[in-house]
GROMACS .gro file of C-alpha atoms in nm:
model
  235
    1MET     CA    1  -1.409   3.904   4.001
    2ALA     CA    2  -1.775   3.802   3.962
    3SER     CA    3  -1.921   3.674   4.288
    4GLY     CA    4  -2.054   3.362   4.119
    5TYR     CA    5  -1.702   3.235   4.063
    6THR     CA    6  -1.622   3.255   4.434
    7ASP     CA    7  -1.864   2.968   4.490
    8LYS     CA    8  -1.745   2.613   4.509
    9PHE     CA    9  -1.762   2.415   4.187
   10SER     CA   10  -2.052   2.204   4.316
   11VAL     CA   11  -2.247   2.521   4.402
   12ARG     CA   12  -2.184   2.670   4.057
   13VAL     CA   13  -2.301   2.349   3.891
   14LYS     CA   14  -2.619   2.357   4.099
   15LYS     CA   15  -2.689   2.719   4.003
   16GLU     CA   16  -2.635   2.645   3.633
   17ARG     CA   17  -2.874   2.351   3.654
   18GLU     CA   18  -3.138   2.580   3.805
   19LYS     CA   19  -3.087   2.837   3.527
   20ILE     CA   20  -3.126   2.572   3.260
   21LYS     CA   21  -3.428   2.423   3.438
   22ASN     CA   22  -3.596   2.763   3.448
   23GLN     CA   23  -3.573   2.802   3.069
   24LYS     CA   24  -3.911   2.735   2.910
   25GLY     CA   25  -3.916   2.462   2.650
   26PHE     CA   26  -3.647   2.245   2.495
   27LYS     CA   27  -3.553   2.508   2.236
   28ALA     CA   28  -3.491   2.772   2.503
   29LYS     CA   29  -3.284   2.530   2.710
   30ALA     CA   30  -3.076   2.426   2.407
   31SER     CA   31  -3.028   2.792   2.307
   32TYR     CA   32  -2.913   2.883   2.659
   33ILE     CA   33  -2.665   2.593   2.670
   34TRP     CA   34  -2.527   2.680   2.327
   35ASP     CA   35  -2.495   3.055   2.402
   36TYR     CA   36  -2.305   3.002   2.726
   37TYR     CA   37  -2.118   2.680   2.660
   38LYS     CA   38  -2.048   2.671   2.286
   39VAL     CA   39  -1.672   2.719   2.333
   40PRO     CA   40  -1.623   2.419   2.566
   41ILE     CA   41  -1.872   2.216   2.360
   42LEU     CA   42  -1.684   2.287   2.038
   43SER     CA   43  -1.356   2.212   2.214
   44VAL     CA   44  -1.484   1.872   2.323
   45ILE     CA   45  -1.619   1.794   1.975
   46ILE     CA   46  -1.292   1.895   1.809
   47GLY     CA   47  -1.098   1.690   2.065
   48VAL     CA   48  -1.313   1.382   2.007
   49VAL     CA   49  -1.283   1.415   1.628
   50ALA     CA   50  -0.905   1.453   1.658
   51VAL     CA   51  -0.875   1.144   1.878
   52ILE     CA   52  -1.092   0.939   1.641
   53SER     CA   53  -0.885   1.058   1.344
   54ILE     CA   54  -0.558   0.967   1.517
   55VAL     CA   55  -0.688   0.624   1.622
   56ARG     CA   56  -0.811   0.551   1.269
   57SER     CA   57  -0.480   0.665   1.123
   58ILE     CA   58  -0.284   0.441   1.362
   59ARG     CA   59  -0.507   0.145   1.286
   60ALA     CA   60  -0.489   0.209   0.911
   61ASN     CA   61  -0.110   0.218   0.912
   62ASN     CA   62  -0.042  -0.037   1.183
   63TYR     CA   63   0.009  -0.345   0.968
   64ASN     CA   64   0.282  -0.562   0.821
   65THR     CA   65   0.350  -0.564   0.447
   66SER     CA   66   0.386  -0.925   0.338
   67LEU     CA   67   0.470  -0.851  -0.026
   68TYR     CA   68   0.547  -0.532  -0.216
   69VAL     CA   69   0.485  -0.555  -0.592
   70SER     CA   70   0.556  -0.273  -0.838
   71TYR     CA   71   0.449  -0.235  -1.200
   72VAL     CA   72   0.717  -0.068  -1.412
   73ASN     CA   73   0.677   0.043  -1.776
   74CYS     CA   74   0.352  -0.151  -1.798
   75VAL     CA   75   0.010  -0.152  -1.641
   76SER     CA   76  -0.267  -0.408  -1.605
   77VAL     CA   77  -0.639  -0.348  -1.631
   78ASP     CA   78  -0.654  -0.443  -1.264
   79LEU     CA   79  -0.430  -0.154  -1.161
   80ARG     CA   80  -0.575   0.095  -1.408
   81ASP     CA   81  -0.935   0.025  -1.308
   82GLY     CA   82  -0.859  -0.008  -0.938
   83THR     CA   83  -1.027  -0.348  -0.907
   84LYS     CA   84  -0.756  -0.475  -0.668
   85ILE     CA   85  -0.784  -0.826  -0.811
   86LEU     CA   86  -0.412  -0.883  -0.761
   87ASP     CA   87  -0.433  -0.762  -0.401
   88GLN     CA   88  -0.716  -1.005  -0.334
   89LYS     CA   89  -0.543  -1.297  -0.505
   90LEU     CA   90  -0.217  -1.237  -0.321
   91THR     CA   91  -0.396  -1.209   0.013
   92ASN     CA   92  -0.548  -1.554  -0.047
   93TRP     CA   93  -0.231  -1.709  -0.189
   94LEU     CA   94  -0.016  -1.590   0.099
   95GLY     CA   95  -0.274  -1.692   0.359
   96ILE     CA   96  -0.285  -1.351   0.527
   97ASP     CA   97  -0.583  -1.167   0.672
   98GLY     CA   98  -0.553  -0.848   0.467
   99VAL     CA   99  -0.581  -0.640   0.785
  100ASN     CA  100  -0.282  -0.697   1.011
  101ASP     CA  101  -0.083  -0.839   0.722
  102ARG     CA  102  -0.133  -0.692   0.375
  103VAL     CA  103   0.014  -0.673   0.029
  104SER     CA  104   0.110  -0.355  -0.148
  105VAL     CA  105   0.068  -0.322  -0.524
  106ASP     CA  106   0.170   0.003  -0.686
  107GLY     CA  107   0.268   0.120  -1.029
  108TYR     CA  108   0.286   0.376  -1.306
  109TYR     CA  109   0.665   0.383  -1.274
  110GLN     CA  110   0.857   0.471  -1.590
  111ILE     CA  111   1.220   0.364  -1.629
  112ASP     CA  112   1.419   0.424  -1.948
  113PRO     CA  113   1.795   0.485  -1.931
  114ASP     CA  114   1.786   0.642  -2.278
  115THR     CA  115   1.514   0.893  -2.195
  116LEU     CA  116   1.579   1.104  -1.888
  117THR     CA  117   1.264   1.297  -1.809
  118GLU     CA  118   1.119   1.426  -1.485
  119GLU     CA  119   0.893   1.120  -1.472
  120THR     CA  120   1.169   0.863  -1.531
  121TYR     CA  121   1.398   1.039  -1.284
  122ALA     CA  122   1.128   1.045  -1.012
  123SER     CA  123   1.049   0.676  -1.077
  124SER     CA  124   1.414   0.579  -1.054
  125GLN     CA  125   1.457   0.771  -0.730
  126LYS     CA  126   1.153   0.622  -0.562
  127LEU     CA  127   1.228   0.264  -0.669
  128SER     CA  128   1.589   0.303  -0.553
  129VAL     CA  129   1.475   0.434  -0.215
  130LEU     CA  130   1.243   0.133  -0.175
  131ILE     CA  131   1.539  -0.097  -0.242
  132VAL     CA  132   1.769   0.081   0.003
  133ALA     CA  133   1.494   0.071   0.268
  134LYS     CA  134   1.441  -0.301   0.196
  135ASN     CA  135   1.072  -0.250   0.124
  136SER     CA  136   1.047  -0.365  -0.239
  137ASP     CA  137   1.004  -0.734  -0.323
  138CYS     CA  138   0.933  -0.791  -0.690
  139TYR     CA  139   0.840  -0.627  -1.018
  140ILE     CA  140   0.620  -0.680  -1.317
  141GLY     CA  141   0.797  -0.475  -1.582
  142ASP     CA  142   0.909  -0.476  -1.942
  143GLU     CA  143   1.238  -0.567  -2.110
  144VAL     CA  144   1.378  -0.212  -2.098
  145PHE     CA  145   1.328  -0.192  -1.722
  146THR     CA  146   1.454  -0.546  -1.657
  147ASN     CA  147   1.775  -0.478  -1.849
  148ALA     CA  148   1.828  -0.146  -1.671
  149TRP     CA  149   1.776  -0.290  -1.324
  150ALA     CA  150   1.987  -0.597  -1.399
  151ASN     CA  151   2.269  -0.372  -1.517
  152SER     CA  152   2.248  -0.194  -1.181
  153GLY     CA  153   2.278  -0.524  -0.993
  154TYR     CA  154   1.935  -0.489  -0.835
  155LEU     CA  155   1.783  -0.824  -0.941
  156MET     CA  156   1.798  -1.184  -0.819
  157ASP     CA  157   1.944  -1.463  -1.033
  158PHE     CA  158   1.657  -1.711  -1.070
  159ASN     CA  159   1.896  -1.998  -1.134
  160GLU     CA  160   2.021  -1.958  -0.778
  161PHE     CA  161   1.701  -1.831  -0.618
  162LEU     CA  162   1.422  -2.064  -0.730
  163PRO     CA  163   1.353  -2.416  -0.600
  164ALA     CA  164   1.450  -2.682  -0.857
  165GLU     CA  165   1.091  -2.784  -0.939
  166LEU     CA  166   0.974  -2.428  -1.003
  167LEU     CA  167   1.292  -2.347  -1.196
  168SER     CA  168   1.223  -2.636  -1.434
  169LYS     CA  169   0.872  -2.501  -1.498
  170VAL     CA  170   1.002  -2.160  -1.603
  171SER     CA  171   1.330  -2.263  -1.769
  172ASP     CA  172   1.198  -2.181  -2.117
  173ARG     CA  173   1.079  -1.839  -1.998
  174LEU     CA  174   1.401  -1.719  -1.836
  175ILE     CA  175   1.541  -1.388  -1.954
  176TYR     CA  176   1.916  -1.342  -1.922
  177CYS     CA  177   2.085  -1.006  -1.874
  178VAL     CA  178   2.435  -0.896  -1.780
  179ASP     CA  179   2.482  -0.798  -1.418
  180GLY     CA  180   2.655  -0.460  -1.417
  181GLU     CA  181   2.844  -0.536  -1.095
  182SER     CA  182   2.981  -0.884  -1.169
  183GLY     CA  183   2.972  -0.871  -1.549
  184GLU     CA  184   2.809  -1.216  -1.544
  185GLU     CA  185   2.500  -1.315  -1.739
  186LYS     CA  186   2.218  -1.396  -1.500
  187ALA     CA  187   1.860  -1.513  -1.528
  188VAL     CA  188   1.698  -1.201  -1.387
  189GLY     CA  189   1.356  -1.215  -1.551
  190ILE     CA  190   1.073  -1.453  -1.630
  191ASP     CA  191   0.858  -1.386  -1.935
  192LEU     CA  192   0.494  -1.403  -1.825
  193ASP     CA  193   0.345  -1.342  -2.168
  194GLY     CA  194   0.063  -1.579  -2.262
  195LEU     CA  195   0.003  -1.721  -1.913
  196PRO     CA  196  -0.368  -1.744  -1.823
  197PHE     CA  197  -0.333  -1.528  -1.512
  198ILE     CA  198  -0.171  -1.254  -1.719
  199THR     CA  199  -0.400  -1.266  -2.021
  200ASP     CA  200  -0.732  -1.343  -1.848
  201VAL     CA  201  -0.704  -1.180  -1.504
  202LEU     CA  202  -0.454  -0.894  -1.501
  203VAL     CA  203  -0.491  -0.831  -1.876
  204PHE     CA  204  -0.187  -0.650  -2.016
  205GLY     CA  205  -0.303  -0.649  -2.376
  206GLU     CA  206  -0.008  -0.634  -2.613
  207GLN     CA  207   0.244  -0.562  -2.341
  208ARG     CA  208   0.495  -0.834  -2.259
  209PRO     CA  209   0.523  -0.840  -1.878
  210ILE     CA  210   0.837  -0.975  -1.714
  211PHE     CA  211   0.862  -1.092  -1.354
  212SER     CA  212   1.173  -1.011  -1.151
  213VAL     CA  213   1.273  -1.014  -0.785
  214VAL     CA  214   1.475  -0.752  -0.596
  215ALA     CA  215   1.817  -0.874  -0.484
  216ASN     CA  216   1.752  -0.778  -0.120
  217ALA     CA  217   1.379  -0.855  -0.118
  218PRO     CA  218   1.251  -0.872   0.243
  219HIS     CA  219   1.002  -1.148   0.159
  220PRO     CA  220   1.171  -1.384  -0.091
  221ASP     CA  221   0.954  -1.682   0.006
  222ASN     CA  222   0.639  -1.483  -0.070
  223CYS     CA  223   0.787  -1.387  -0.408
  224ILE     CA  224   0.824  -1.757  -0.484
  225THR     CA  225   0.465  -1.825  -0.373
  226PHE     CA  226   0.346  -1.542  -0.600
  227LEU     CA  227   0.534  -1.682  -0.899
  228GLU     CA  228   0.411  -2.038  -0.834
  229HIS     CA  229   0.049  -1.923  -0.845
  230ILE     CA  230   0.108  -1.719  -1.162
  231ILE     CA  231   0.261  -2.020  -1.338
  232ASP     CA  232   0.007  -2.278  -1.214
  233TYR     CA  233  -0.299  -2.053  -1.223
  234GLU     CA  234  -0.629  -2.212  -1.321
  235GLU     CA  235  -0.965  -2.030  -1.324
   0.00000   0.00000   0.00000
């Protein structure tokens, strides 16, 4: 064993300081430190980077989802262009800070019972998992999707779900479908076509978006707040 390592730690530190001090010029000192201590230096740097990454990851994912909205069989300019207008509007409408409590808006799901492709199968699986996990709240979809999900018993009946005042505002926009479980006709969709928020803000073009709410939505009150602002929206 080298004799230097028989010294006490304090003595070794003192000797190393003397060696560094005896190097001429900053460049020589830096070169000496790097040559002899690059492994522990790199270890510290990697450790610090790892800790920062973990902390950022925890902070980024440590929040509550106040509303989970999914686009199905349709897409708005907002989602396609990544402007996050809907995210911003919902954050304001729900009175949340957007940091500890956030909204989630996702899309590009394709559901068509008559066309079973890899894409439609994957969409169906993911949306079903979100329902089982009680993560999904509401949809903006088309008639094909609304019928399919109603037939599966996944959607709320607006006649039972909405407050009387809001129900009267949307009564002429209700879309009825047969519930596959009960066999009853239920108001499972609300036609949003032509509403200012849809045509001027989200911009669906020729698509006819329909609003629906998941039967076991974890945030039903926030779904109602969302719908109220869509219906009453003014620039």
